[in-house]
Every structure is written in structure tokens, then in C-alpha cells.
mmCIF file of C-alpha atoms in Angstrom:
data_model
loop_
_atom_site.group_PDB
_atom_site.id
_atom_site.type_symbol
_atom_site.label_atom_id
_atom_site.label_comp_id
_atom_site.label_asym_id
_atom_site.label_seq_id
_atom_site.Cartn_x
_atom_site.Cartn_y
_atom_site.Cartn_z
ATOM 1 C CA MET A 4 55.702 38.009 34.939
ATOM 2 C CA ASN A 5 54.997 40.574 32.093
ATOM 3 C CA ASN A 6 51.754 41.206 30.485
ATOM 4 C CA SER A 7 52.749 39.864 26.873
ATOM 5 C CA ASN A 8 49.485 38.097 25.900
ATOM 6 C CA PRO A 9 48.226 40.117 23.445
ATOM 7 C CA PHE A 10 45.271 37.997 22.663
ATOM 8 C CA ASP A 11 42.386 40.104 21.700
ATOM 9 C CA ALA A 12 39.124 38.039 20.489
ATOM 10 C CA ARG A 13 38.459 40.887 17.643
ATOM 11 C CA PHE A 14 41.340 39.745 15.644
ATOM 12 C CA LEU A 15 40.244 35.845 15.451
ATOM 13 C CA GLU A 16 38.580 35.098 12.257
ATOM 14 C CA GLN A 17 35.173 34.358 12.480
ATOM 15 C CA GLY A 18 34.232 30.967 13.163
ATOM 16 C CA SER A 19 35.475 28.438 15.606
ATOM 17 C CA GLY A 20 38.596 29.318 16.007
ATOM 18 C CA ILE A 21 39.663 25.311 15.793
ATOM 19 C CA GLY A 22 42.912 24.650 14.566
ATOM 20 C CA ARG A 23 44.098 28.648 14.416
ATOM 21 C CA THR A 24 46.702 29.940 16.169
ATOM 22 C CA LEU A 25 45.403 32.987 17.913
ATOM 23 C CA GLY A 26 48.524 34.320 18.825
ATOM 24 C CA GLY A 27 50.016 35.932 22.151
ATOM 25 C CA VAL A 28 53.087 35.304 24.202
ATOM 26 C CA ILE A 29 52.544 34.107 28.120
ATOM 27 C CA THR A 30 56.356 34.030 29.878
ATOM 28 C CA PHE A 31 56.618 32.789 33.071
ATOM 29 C CA GLY A 32 60.066 32.709 35.226
ATOM 30 C CA GLY A 33 62.425 30.200 35.489
ATOM 31 C CA GLY A 34 64.810 30.647 32.905
ATOM 32 C CA VAL A 35 68.386 31.759 32.750
ATOM 33 C CA ALA A 36 70.955 32.449 30.473
ATOM 34 C CA LEU A 37 74.364 30.422 30.483
ATOM 35 C CA TYR A 38 77.499 31.985 29.951
ATOM 36 C CA ALA A 39 81.181 31.061 29.121
ATOM 37 C CA GLY A 40 83.937 33.840 28.286
ATOM 38 C CA GLY A 41 81.087 36.688 28.822
ATOM 39 C CA LYS A 42 79.191 34.968 25.947
ATOM 40 C CA VAL A 43 75.561 33.453 26.062
ATOM 41 C CA ILE A 44 75.994 29.621 25.287
ATOM 42 C CA GLY A 45 72.863 28.391 25.864
ATOM 43 C CA GLY A 46 69.721 28.323 28.656
ATOM 44 C CA LEU A 47 68.682 26.508 31.629
ATOM 45 C CA GLY A 48 64.731 26.120 32.299
ATOM 46 C CA VAL A 49 63.250 24.670 35.537
ATOM 47 C CA SER A 50 59.638 24.656 35.929
ATOM 48 C CA GLY A 51 57.154 22.478 38.940
ATOM 49 C CA ASP A 52 56.868 25.313 41.545
ATOM 50 C CA SER A 53 56.191 29.066 41.366
ATOM 51 C CA ALA A 54 57.712 31.372 39.180
ATOM 52 C CA CYS A 55 59.893 32.830 41.562
ATOM 53 C CA ALA A 56 61.243 29.276 43.215
ATOM 54 C CA ASP A 57 61.131 28.329 39.324
ATOM 55 C CA HIS A 58 64.109 31.226 38.659
ATOM 56 C CA ILE A 59 65.829 30.468 41.634
ATOM 57 C CA VAL A 60 66.104 27.095 41.655
ATOM 58 C CA ALA A 61 67.858 27.525 37.804
ATOM 59 C CA TYR A 62 70.272 30.219 38.932
ATOM 60 C CA ARG A 63 71.446 28.291 41.738
ATOM 61 C CA MET A 64 71.989 25.416 39.201
ATOM 62 C CA ARG A 65 73.736 27.672 37.076
ATOM 63 C CA LYS A 66 75.834 28.980 39.653
ATOM 64 C CA LEU A 67 76.982 25.408 40.909
ATOM 65 C CA ALA A 68 77.722 24.425 36.765
ATOM 66 C CA GLY A 69 79.830 27.252 36.643
ATOM 67 C CA LEU A 70 77.984 29.308 33.528
ATOM 68 C CA GLY A 71 77.408 32.717 35.468
ATOM 69 C CA GLY A 72 79.813 34.963 34.290
ATOM 70 C CA VAL A 73 77.340 37.884 33.252
ATOM 71 C CA PRO A 74 78.833 40.126 31.051
ATOM 72 C CA ALA A 75 76.305 42.769 32.065
ATOM 73 C CA GLY A 76 72.605 42.322 34.153
ATOM 74 C CA GLN A 77 70.502 44.886 35.108
ATOM 75 C CA GLY A 78 71.259 44.786 38.670
ATOM 76 C CA PRO A 79 73.497 46.707 40.937
ATOM 77 C CA GLY A 80 77.296 46.178 39.691
ATOM 78 C CA ASN A 81 76.040 44.495 36.568
ATOM 79 C CA ALA A 82 74.562 41.664 38.646
ATOM 80 C CA ASP A 83 71.346 39.475 37.735
ATOM 81 C CA ASN A 84 70.719 38.056 40.538
ATOM 82 C CA ILE A 85 66.469 38.231 41.073
ATOM 83 C CA ALA A 86 65.245 41.243 43.137
ATOM 84 C CA CYS A 87 62.248 40.487 44.829
ATOM 85 C CA SER A 88 59.976 42.702 45.617
ATOM 86 C CA THR A 89 59.220 43.751 49.428
ATOM 87 C CA GLY A 90 56.105 45.699 48.864
ATOM 88 C CA ALA A 91 52.991 45.858 47.186
ATOM 89 C CA SER A 92 54.072 47.380 43.534
ATOM 90 C CA PRO A 93 57.104 45.961 42.290
ATOM 91 C CA MET A 94 59.474 48.337 40.525
ATOM 92 C CA GLY A 95 62.122 47.759 37.257
ATOM 93 C CA PHE A 96 62.515 44.465 37.514
ATOM 94 C CA GLU A 97 62.017 43.554 40.824
ATOM 95 C CA ARG A 98 59.703 39.967 41.328
ATOM 96 C CA PRO A 99 55.869 40.245 42.241
ATOM 97 C CA HIS A 100 54.454 37.824 44.527
ATOM 98 C CA CYS A 101 57.306 35.441 45.763
ATOM 99 C CA PHE A 102 56.727 33.600 48.821
ATOM 100 C CA PRO A 103 59.327 33.857 51.552
ATOM 101 C CA THR A 104 60.429 30.303 51.141
ATOM 102 C CA ASP A 105 61.254 30.771 47.452
ATOM 103 C CA THR A 106 63.829 33.521 48.263
ATOM 104 C CA ARG A 107 65.241 32.388 51.377
ATOM 105 C CA ALA A 108 69.075 31.896 51.189
ATOM 106 C CA LEU A 109 69.459 33.137 47.608
ATOM 107 C CA PRO A 110 73.266 33.155 46.296
ATOM 108 C CA VAL A 111 75.036 35.659 46.017
ATOM 109 C CA ALA A 112 74.595 37.842 42.902
ATOM 110 C CA HIS A 113 76.840 36.969 39.978
ATOM 111 C CA SER A 114 78.479 39.632 38.125
ATOM 112 C CA ARG A 115 81.214 40.278 36.340
#
């Protein structure tokens, strides 16, 4: 997860705010890009469990569909597998707060 929700009530016009957009983006794990021929051809999102579990289910579905030909991921060997933090403070692209059942039997990382 990231901290990308920039909502700040000081920037809302005076008044109730009803019917107005307050701004901000909130992201959650659970989505992966779909690749064919080294190019993004779409995306796949899953929701309904923890963000980690949702992401892992989407990752597995992409693998089964054969749409995981990632040209360059953020992980070792240009992979884009999910890196779950084992410590209290995640580093880089590691996902924090995954439950042990979320990460059981992760698929082998896709790479070129």
C-alpha cells in the first residue's frame, strides 16, 4: 500500500462539501498488468480478501492465462513476483502486513 491519499480539508471550499470531489487516490494491492509479446495488453484486478491475498490470486490467474511475460519488473532478474516483508519495516517494493496464509505457495516469479 502507499500513502497517496492527499486529502486535506483545508483545501475544500467553505461549506458542506456535499456533491464535491475531495480529491485523493487510494491504492490497494490486487491488480497486475497483462502482457503479450512484451507489451501491456490490459490489467486484471481481484478484490475480496486482504490486499496481499487479492494480489496473489490475480498473479496466479495471470500465470494460468499465460499473460505474464513481463519485460522488466522491479525484482531480481527483472521479475515482478510479490515480495513480502519478513521484518517490521518493508524495504523497496516489499508488501507489508501479509498474513502467512496469503503467501503460501507463491508461484515462481515471471521474468523474461
